[in-house]
Short mmCIF file of C-alpha atoms in Angstrom, two decimals:
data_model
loop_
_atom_site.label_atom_id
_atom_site.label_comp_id
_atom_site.label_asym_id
_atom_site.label_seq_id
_atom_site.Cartn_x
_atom_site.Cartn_y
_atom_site.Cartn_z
CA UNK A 1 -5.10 10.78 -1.87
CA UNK A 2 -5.01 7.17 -3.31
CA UNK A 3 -1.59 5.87 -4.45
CA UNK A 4 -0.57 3.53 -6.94
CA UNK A 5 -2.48 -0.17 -6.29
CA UNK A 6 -1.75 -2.97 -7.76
CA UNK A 7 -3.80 -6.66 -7.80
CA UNK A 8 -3.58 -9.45 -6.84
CA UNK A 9 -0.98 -8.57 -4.05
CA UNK A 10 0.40 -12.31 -4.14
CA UNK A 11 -0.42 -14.66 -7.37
CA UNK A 12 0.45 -18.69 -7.25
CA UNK A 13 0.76 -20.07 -10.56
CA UNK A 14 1.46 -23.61 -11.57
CA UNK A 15 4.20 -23.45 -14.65
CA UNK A 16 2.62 -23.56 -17.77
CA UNK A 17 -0.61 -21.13 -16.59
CA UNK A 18 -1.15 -17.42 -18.00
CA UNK A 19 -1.44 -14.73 -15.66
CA UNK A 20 -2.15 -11.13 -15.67
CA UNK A 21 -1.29 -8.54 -13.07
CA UNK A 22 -2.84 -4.95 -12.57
CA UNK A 23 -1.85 -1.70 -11.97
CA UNK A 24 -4.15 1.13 -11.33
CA UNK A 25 -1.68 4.40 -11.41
CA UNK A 26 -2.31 7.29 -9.20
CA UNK A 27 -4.99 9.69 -10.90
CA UNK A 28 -4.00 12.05 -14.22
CA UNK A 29 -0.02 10.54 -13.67
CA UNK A 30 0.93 10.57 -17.98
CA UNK A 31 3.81 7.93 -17.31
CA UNK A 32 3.88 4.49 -15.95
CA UNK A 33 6.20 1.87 -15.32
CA UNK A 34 6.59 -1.96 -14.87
CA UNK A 35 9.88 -3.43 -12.69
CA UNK A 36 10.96 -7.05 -11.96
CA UNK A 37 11.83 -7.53 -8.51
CA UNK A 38 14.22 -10.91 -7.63
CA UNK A 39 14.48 -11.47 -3.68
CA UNK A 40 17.72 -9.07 -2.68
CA UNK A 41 17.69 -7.29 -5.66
CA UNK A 42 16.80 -3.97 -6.98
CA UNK A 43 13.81 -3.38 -9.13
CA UNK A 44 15.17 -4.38 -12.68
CA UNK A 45 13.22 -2.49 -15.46
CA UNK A 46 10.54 -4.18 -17.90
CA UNK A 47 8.62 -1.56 -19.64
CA UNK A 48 7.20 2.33 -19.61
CA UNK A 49 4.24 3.76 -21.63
CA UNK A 50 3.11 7.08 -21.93
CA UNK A 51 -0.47 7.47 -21.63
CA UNK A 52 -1.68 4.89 -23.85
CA UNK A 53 1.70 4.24 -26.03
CA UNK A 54 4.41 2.22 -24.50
CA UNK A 55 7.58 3.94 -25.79
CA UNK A 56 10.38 1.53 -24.19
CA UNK A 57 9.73 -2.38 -23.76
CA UNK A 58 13.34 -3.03 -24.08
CA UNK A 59 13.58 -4.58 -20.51
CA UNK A 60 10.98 -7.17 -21.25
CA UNK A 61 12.85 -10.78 -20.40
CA UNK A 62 10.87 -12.77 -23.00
CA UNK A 63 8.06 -12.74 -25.58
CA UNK A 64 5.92 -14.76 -22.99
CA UNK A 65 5.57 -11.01 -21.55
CA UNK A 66 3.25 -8.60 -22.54
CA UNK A 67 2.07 -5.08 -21.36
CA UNK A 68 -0.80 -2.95 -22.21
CA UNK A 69 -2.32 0.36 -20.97
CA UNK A 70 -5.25 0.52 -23.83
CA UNK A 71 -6.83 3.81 -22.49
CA UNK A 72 -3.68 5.45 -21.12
CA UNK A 73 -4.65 4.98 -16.90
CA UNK A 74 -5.25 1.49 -16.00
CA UNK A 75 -2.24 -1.19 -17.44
CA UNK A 76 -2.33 -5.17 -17.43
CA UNK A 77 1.62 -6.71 -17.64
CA UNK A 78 0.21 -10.39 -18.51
CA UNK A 79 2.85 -13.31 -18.41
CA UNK A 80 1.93 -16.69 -20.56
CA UNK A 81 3.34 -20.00 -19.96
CA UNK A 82 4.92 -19.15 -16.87
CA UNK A 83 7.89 -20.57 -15.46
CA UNK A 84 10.16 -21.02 -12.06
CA UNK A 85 12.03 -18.13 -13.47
CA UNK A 86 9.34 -15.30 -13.73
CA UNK A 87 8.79 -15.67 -9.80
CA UNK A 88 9.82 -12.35 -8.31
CA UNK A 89 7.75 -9.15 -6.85
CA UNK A 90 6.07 -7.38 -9.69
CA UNK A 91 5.95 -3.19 -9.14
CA UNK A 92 4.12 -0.99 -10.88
CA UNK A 93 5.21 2.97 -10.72
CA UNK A 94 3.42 6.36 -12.07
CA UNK A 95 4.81 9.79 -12.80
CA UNK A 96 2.83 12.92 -13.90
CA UNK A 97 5.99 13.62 -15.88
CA UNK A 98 6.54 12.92 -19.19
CA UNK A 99 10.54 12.65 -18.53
CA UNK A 100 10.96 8.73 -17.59
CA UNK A 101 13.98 10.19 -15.33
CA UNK A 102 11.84 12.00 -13.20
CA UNK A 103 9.97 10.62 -9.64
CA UNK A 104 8.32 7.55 -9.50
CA UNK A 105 5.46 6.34 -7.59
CA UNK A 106 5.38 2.92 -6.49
CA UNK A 107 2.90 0.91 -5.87
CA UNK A 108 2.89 -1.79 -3.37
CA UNK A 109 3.96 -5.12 -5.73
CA UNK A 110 2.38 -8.31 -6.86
CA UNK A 111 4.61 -11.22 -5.32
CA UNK A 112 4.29 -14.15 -8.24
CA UNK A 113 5.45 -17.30 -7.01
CA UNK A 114 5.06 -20.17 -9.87
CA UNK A 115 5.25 -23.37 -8.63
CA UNK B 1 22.04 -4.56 -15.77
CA UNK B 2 22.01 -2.36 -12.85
CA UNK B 3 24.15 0.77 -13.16
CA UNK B 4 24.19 1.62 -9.60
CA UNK B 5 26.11 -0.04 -7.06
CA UNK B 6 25.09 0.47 -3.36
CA UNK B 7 28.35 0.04 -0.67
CA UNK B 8 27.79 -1.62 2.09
CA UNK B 9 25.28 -4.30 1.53
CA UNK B 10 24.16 -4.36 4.77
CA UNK B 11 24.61 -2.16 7.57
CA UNK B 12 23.78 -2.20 11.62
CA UNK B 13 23.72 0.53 13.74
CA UNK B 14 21.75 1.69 17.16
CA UNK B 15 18.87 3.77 17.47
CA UNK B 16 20.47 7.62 17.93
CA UNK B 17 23.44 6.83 15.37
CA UNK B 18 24.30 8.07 12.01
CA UNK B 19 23.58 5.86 8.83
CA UNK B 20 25.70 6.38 5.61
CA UNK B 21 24.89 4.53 2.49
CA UNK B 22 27.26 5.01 -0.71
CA UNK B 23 26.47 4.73 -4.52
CA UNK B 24 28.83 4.43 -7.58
CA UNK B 25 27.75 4.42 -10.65
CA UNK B 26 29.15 4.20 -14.04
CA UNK B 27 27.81 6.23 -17.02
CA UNK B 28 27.01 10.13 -16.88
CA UNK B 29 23.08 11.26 -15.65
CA UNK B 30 20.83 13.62 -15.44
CA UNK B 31 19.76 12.96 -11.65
CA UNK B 32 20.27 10.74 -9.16
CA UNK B 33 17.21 9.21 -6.60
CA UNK B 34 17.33 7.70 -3.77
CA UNK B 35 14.55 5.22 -2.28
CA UNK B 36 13.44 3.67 0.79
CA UNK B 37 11.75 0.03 0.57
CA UNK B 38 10.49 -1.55 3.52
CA UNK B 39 10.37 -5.32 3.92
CA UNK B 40 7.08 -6.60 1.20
CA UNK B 41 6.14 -3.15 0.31
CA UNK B 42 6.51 -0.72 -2.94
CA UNK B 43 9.48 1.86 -3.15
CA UNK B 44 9.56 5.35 -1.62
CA UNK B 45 11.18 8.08 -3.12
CA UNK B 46 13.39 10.16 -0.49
CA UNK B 47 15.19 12.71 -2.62
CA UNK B 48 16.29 13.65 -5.44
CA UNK B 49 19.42 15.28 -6.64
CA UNK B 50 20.04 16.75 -10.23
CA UNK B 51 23.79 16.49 -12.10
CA UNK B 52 24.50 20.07 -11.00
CA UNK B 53 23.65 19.90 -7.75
CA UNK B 54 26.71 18.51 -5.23
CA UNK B 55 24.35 18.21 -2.07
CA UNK B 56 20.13 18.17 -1.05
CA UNK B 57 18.51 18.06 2.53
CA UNK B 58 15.38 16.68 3.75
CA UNK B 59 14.72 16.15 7.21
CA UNK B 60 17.26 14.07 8.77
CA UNK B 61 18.40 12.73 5.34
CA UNK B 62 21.25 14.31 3.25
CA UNK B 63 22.40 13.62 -0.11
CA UNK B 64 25.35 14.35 -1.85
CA UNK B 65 26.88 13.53 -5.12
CA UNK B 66 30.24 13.95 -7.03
CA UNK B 67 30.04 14.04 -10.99
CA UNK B 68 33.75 13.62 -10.83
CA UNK B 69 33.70 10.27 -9.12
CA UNK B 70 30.51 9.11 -10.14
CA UNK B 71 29.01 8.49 -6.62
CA UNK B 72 26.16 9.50 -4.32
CA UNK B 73 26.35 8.95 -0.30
CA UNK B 74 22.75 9.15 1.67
CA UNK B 75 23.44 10.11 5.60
CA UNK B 76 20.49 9.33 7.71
CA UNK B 77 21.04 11.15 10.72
CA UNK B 78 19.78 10.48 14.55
CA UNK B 79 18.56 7.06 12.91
CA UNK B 80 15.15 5.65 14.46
CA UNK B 81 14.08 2.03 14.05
CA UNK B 82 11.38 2.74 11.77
CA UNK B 83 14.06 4.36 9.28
CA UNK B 84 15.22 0.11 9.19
CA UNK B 85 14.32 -0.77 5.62
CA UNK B 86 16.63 -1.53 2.12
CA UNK B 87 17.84 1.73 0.70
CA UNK B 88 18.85 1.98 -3.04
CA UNK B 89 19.65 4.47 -5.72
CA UNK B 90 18.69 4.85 -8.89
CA UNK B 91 20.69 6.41 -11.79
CA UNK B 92 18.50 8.47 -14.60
CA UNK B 93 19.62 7.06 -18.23
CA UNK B 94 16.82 6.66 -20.67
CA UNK B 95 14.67 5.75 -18.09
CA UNK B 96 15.94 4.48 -14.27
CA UNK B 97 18.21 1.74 -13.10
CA UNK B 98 18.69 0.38 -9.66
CA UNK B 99 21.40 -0.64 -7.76
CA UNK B 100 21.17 -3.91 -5.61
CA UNK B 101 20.46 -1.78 -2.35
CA UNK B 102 21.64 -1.65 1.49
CA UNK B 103 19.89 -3.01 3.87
CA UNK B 104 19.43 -1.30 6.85
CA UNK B 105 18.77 -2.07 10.63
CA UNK B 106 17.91 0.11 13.22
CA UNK B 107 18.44 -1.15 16.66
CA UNK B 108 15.97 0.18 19.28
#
């Protein structure tokens, strides 16, 4: 069956520009998850809804950032006035749990490079 | 933050060999994952291993984990060069932290 996709897979931006990233989850999955990926490190954590609400956006770096999943499946993490800093691998991840701590399906990243 | 801590960094072994990969971690959870990432592509989880469990199979991979010292180890056994990728562990809090990872390779 389909996995988790994600689009674009790689985004240029100059700094200043708005930009908004997709994540289609895996079908019927009630959780899903946004991580921050720096080159050589692990995914660092930016937000998690649960169907529709997001119930933790406590990992968000900046008000510039902003997440939505309006009908609970598809979710948008949109990033305005990007800078140098926001550059890093973007992953989305489902789970048909409700439990956050459960297993996460990843999907395959959007690589943001702002120039 | 990241909770976990992944020991060694980076690790290189031939084809036929045994791979082990170590996490510490810090604060008490609920379960412990383990993931395989290979070079531009998503995570894949491998295993998982709940607080009351002290060791998990699958396939050539085996997990333990000791509550007592707060640390996971991931043995990869009869390694293949596909199985060359970053490795890391994630810690279950309120939701799930990473470690920095260990980076693998698999010499043919």
């Amino acid at each position: 069956g389909a996995g988790v996709s994600q689009s674009p897979r790689y985004k240029v931006a100059k700094r200043g520009q708005d930009v908004a990233l997709r994540c289609d989850p895996i079908s019927g999955h009630v959780s899903l998850f946004w991580y921050q990926q720096a080159l050589g490190q692990g995914p660092e954590f930016l937000t998690y809804f649960q169907n529709e609400a997001q119930l933790d956006k406590s990992g968000l770096p900046s008000d510039r950032f902003f997440a939505e999943r309006p009908e609970g499946s598809v979710s948008t993490l949109k990033i305005q006035r990007t800078q140098q800093e926001d550059s890093a691998v973007y992953l989305c991840a489902s789970s048909p749990a409700r439990d956050p701590q459960e297993t996460q399906y990843f999907g395959p990243g959007t690589r943001l490079l702002v120039l | 933050s990241q909770q976990g801590e992944e020991d060694p960094q980076a690790l290189s072994i031939q084809e036929g060999e045994n791979a082990t990969m170590n996490c510490s971690y810090k604060t008490s959870i609920n379960n412990l994952q383990w993931y395989r990432q290979n070079s531009g592509r998503g995570l894949v989880h491998l295993i998982l291993i709940r607080s009351n469990e002290r060791e998990k199979h699958s396939g050539r991979l085996r997990v333990t984990l000791d509550t007592s010292k707060k640390s996971s180890s991931l043995l990869i056994t009869a390694s293949r060069a596909a199985d060359t990728a970053s490795y890391f562990c994630a810690t279950s809090g309120s939701r799930l932290t990473f470690g920095e990872g260990t980076q693998l390779t698999v010499n043919p």
